[in-house]
Tab-separated table of C-alpha atoms and ligand atoms in Angstrom:
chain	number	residue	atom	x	y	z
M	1013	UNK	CA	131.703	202.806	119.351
M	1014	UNK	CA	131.450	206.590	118.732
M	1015	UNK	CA	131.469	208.373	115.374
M	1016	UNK	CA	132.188	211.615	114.555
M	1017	UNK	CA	133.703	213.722	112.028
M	1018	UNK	CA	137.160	212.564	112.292
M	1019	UNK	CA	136.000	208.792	112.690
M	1020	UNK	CA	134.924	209.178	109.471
M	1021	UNK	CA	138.166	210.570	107.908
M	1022	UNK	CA	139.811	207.907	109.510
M	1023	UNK	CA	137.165	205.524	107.830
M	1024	UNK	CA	137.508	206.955	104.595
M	1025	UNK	CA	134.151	207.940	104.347
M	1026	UNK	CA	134.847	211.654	104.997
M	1027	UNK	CA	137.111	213.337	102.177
M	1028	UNK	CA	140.118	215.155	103.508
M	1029	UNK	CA	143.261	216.562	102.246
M	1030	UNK	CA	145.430	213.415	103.790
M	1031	UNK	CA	149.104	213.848	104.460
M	1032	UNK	CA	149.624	210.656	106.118
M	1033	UNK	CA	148.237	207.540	107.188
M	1034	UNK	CA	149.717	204.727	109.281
M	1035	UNK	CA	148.253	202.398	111.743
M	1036	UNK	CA	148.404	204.479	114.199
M	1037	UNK	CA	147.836	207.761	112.736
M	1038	UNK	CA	145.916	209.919	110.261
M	1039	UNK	CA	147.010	213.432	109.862
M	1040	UNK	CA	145.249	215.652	106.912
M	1041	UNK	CA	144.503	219.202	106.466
M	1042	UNK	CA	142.168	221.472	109.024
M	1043	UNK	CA	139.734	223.026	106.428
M	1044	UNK	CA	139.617	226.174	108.010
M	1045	UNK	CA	143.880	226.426	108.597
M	1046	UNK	CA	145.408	229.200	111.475
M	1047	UNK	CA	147.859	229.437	108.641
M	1048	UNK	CA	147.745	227.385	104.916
M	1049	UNK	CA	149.653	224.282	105.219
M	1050	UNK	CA	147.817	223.683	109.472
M	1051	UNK	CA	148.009	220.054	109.760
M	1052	UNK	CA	145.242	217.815	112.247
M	1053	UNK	CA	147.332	214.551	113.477
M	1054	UNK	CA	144.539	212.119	114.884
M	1055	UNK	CA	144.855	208.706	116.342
M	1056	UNK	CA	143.675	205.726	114.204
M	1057	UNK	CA	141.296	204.590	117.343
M	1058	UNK	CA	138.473	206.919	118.878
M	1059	UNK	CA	139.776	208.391	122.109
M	1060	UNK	CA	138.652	211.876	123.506
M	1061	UNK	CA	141.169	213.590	125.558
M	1062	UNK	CA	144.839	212.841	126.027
M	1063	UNK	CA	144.206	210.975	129.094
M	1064	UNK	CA	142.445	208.431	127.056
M	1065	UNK	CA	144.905	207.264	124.960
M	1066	UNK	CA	146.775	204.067	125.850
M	1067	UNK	CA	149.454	204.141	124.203
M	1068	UNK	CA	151.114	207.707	123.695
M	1069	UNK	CA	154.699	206.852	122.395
M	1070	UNK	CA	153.566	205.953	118.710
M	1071	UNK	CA	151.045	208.646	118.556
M	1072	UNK	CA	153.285	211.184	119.689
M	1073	UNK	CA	156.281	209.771	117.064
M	1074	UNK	CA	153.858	210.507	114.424
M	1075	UNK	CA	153.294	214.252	115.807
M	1076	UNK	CA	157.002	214.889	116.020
M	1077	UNK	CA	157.421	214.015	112.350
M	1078	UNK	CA	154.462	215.930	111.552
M	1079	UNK	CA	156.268	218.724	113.131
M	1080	UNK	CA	159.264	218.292	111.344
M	1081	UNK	CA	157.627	218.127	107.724
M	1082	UNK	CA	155.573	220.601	107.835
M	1083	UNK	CA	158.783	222.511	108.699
M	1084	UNK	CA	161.021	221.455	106.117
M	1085	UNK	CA	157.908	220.872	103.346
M	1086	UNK	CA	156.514	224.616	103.744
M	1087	UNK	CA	160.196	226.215	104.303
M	1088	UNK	CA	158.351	227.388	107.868
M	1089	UNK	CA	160.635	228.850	110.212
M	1090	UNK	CA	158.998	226.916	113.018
M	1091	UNK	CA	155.699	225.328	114.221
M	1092	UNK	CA	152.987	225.912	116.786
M	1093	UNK	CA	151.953	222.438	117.998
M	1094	UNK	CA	148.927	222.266	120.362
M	1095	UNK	CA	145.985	219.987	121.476
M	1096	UNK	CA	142.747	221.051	123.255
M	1097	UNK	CA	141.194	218.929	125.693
M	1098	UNK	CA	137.235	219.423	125.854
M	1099	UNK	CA	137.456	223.074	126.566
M	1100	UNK	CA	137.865	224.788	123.101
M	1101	UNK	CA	137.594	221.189	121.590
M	1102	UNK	CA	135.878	221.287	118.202
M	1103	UNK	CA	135.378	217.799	117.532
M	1104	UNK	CA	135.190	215.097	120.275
M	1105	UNK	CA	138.524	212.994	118.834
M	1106	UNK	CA	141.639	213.597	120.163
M	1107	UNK	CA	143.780	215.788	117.791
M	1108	UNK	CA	146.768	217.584	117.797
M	1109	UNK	CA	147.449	220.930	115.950
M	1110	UNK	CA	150.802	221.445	113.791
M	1111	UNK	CA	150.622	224.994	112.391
M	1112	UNK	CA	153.944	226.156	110.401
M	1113	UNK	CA	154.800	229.901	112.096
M	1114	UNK	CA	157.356	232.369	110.858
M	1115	UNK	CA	158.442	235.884	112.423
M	1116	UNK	CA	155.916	238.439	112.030
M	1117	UNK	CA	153.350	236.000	110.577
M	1118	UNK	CA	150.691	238.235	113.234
M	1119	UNK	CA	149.935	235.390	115.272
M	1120	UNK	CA	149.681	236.621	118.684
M	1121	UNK	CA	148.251	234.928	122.289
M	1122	UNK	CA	145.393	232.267	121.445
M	1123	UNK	CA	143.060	234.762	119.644
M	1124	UNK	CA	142.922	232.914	115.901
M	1125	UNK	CA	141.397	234.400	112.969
M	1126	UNK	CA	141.086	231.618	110.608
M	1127	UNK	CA	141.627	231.552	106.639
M	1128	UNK	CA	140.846	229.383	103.815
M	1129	UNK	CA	142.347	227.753	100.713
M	1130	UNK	CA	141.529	229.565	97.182
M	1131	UNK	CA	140.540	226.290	96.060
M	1132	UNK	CA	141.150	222.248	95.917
M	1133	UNK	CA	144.270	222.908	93.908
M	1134	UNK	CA	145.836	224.736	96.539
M	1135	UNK	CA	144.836	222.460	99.678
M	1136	UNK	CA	146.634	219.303	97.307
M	1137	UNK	CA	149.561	221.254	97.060
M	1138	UNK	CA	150.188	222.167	100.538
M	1139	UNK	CA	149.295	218.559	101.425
M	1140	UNK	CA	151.925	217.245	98.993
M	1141	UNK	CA	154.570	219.485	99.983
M	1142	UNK	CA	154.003	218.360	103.437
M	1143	UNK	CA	153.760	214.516	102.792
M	1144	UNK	CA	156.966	214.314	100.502
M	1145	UNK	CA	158.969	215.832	103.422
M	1146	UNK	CA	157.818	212.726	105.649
D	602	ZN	ZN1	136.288	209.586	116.709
């Protein structure tokens, strides 16, 4: 079985700023956000790439309400929702990005400066806001 980073989130052995967490799905905080309030969904069991995960209904359910609450929780005017697949893959565990986007937030083509939280207090809160629009 492989282990990586997000193995371990999904263990519990790595903290994270969870939002959710099914059977089927993790989905917490990426430490270094596009914008504050960037979610990483993962899938429970270790697969790679998108062509190695079985069974992509329930994993994709749990993206699409991602989607939504990070909408509705951060009063975002839309998302960006994207997964790499090896090339420009950070960590070896499938994973799909949900970024909240608004007009003229600067984001343009795939160039992505990234930001952080001021401190703990702030990741909690953007996590919270998030998981109470689930
Ligand atoms: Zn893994």
């Amino acid at each position: 079985m492989s282990t990586d980073l997000f193995c371990e989130i999904v263990a519990g052995e790595r903290p994270a700023y969870v939002v959710s967490s099914d059977e089927v799905a993790v989905s917490f905080l990426d430490t270094r956000p596009v914008f504050k309030g960037h979610v990483l969904v993962v899938p429970r069991v270790h697969v790679e790439t998108l062509t190695d995960l079985a069974d992509v209904g329930p994993f994709f359910e749990r993206v699409q309400a991602m989607a939504r609450a990070v909408e509705e929780g951060l009063e975002a005017a839309g998302t960006f929702v994207a997964m790499n697949n090896r090339v420009s893959q950070s960590v070896a565990h499938l994973h799909v990005h949900v970024v909240p986007r608004n007009k003229k937030d600067g984001l343009r083509g795939f160039f992505w400066p990234r930001t952080k939280y001021d401190s703990a207090e702030e990741a909690e809160s953007y996590a919270d806001r998030i998981a109470k629009a689930l």
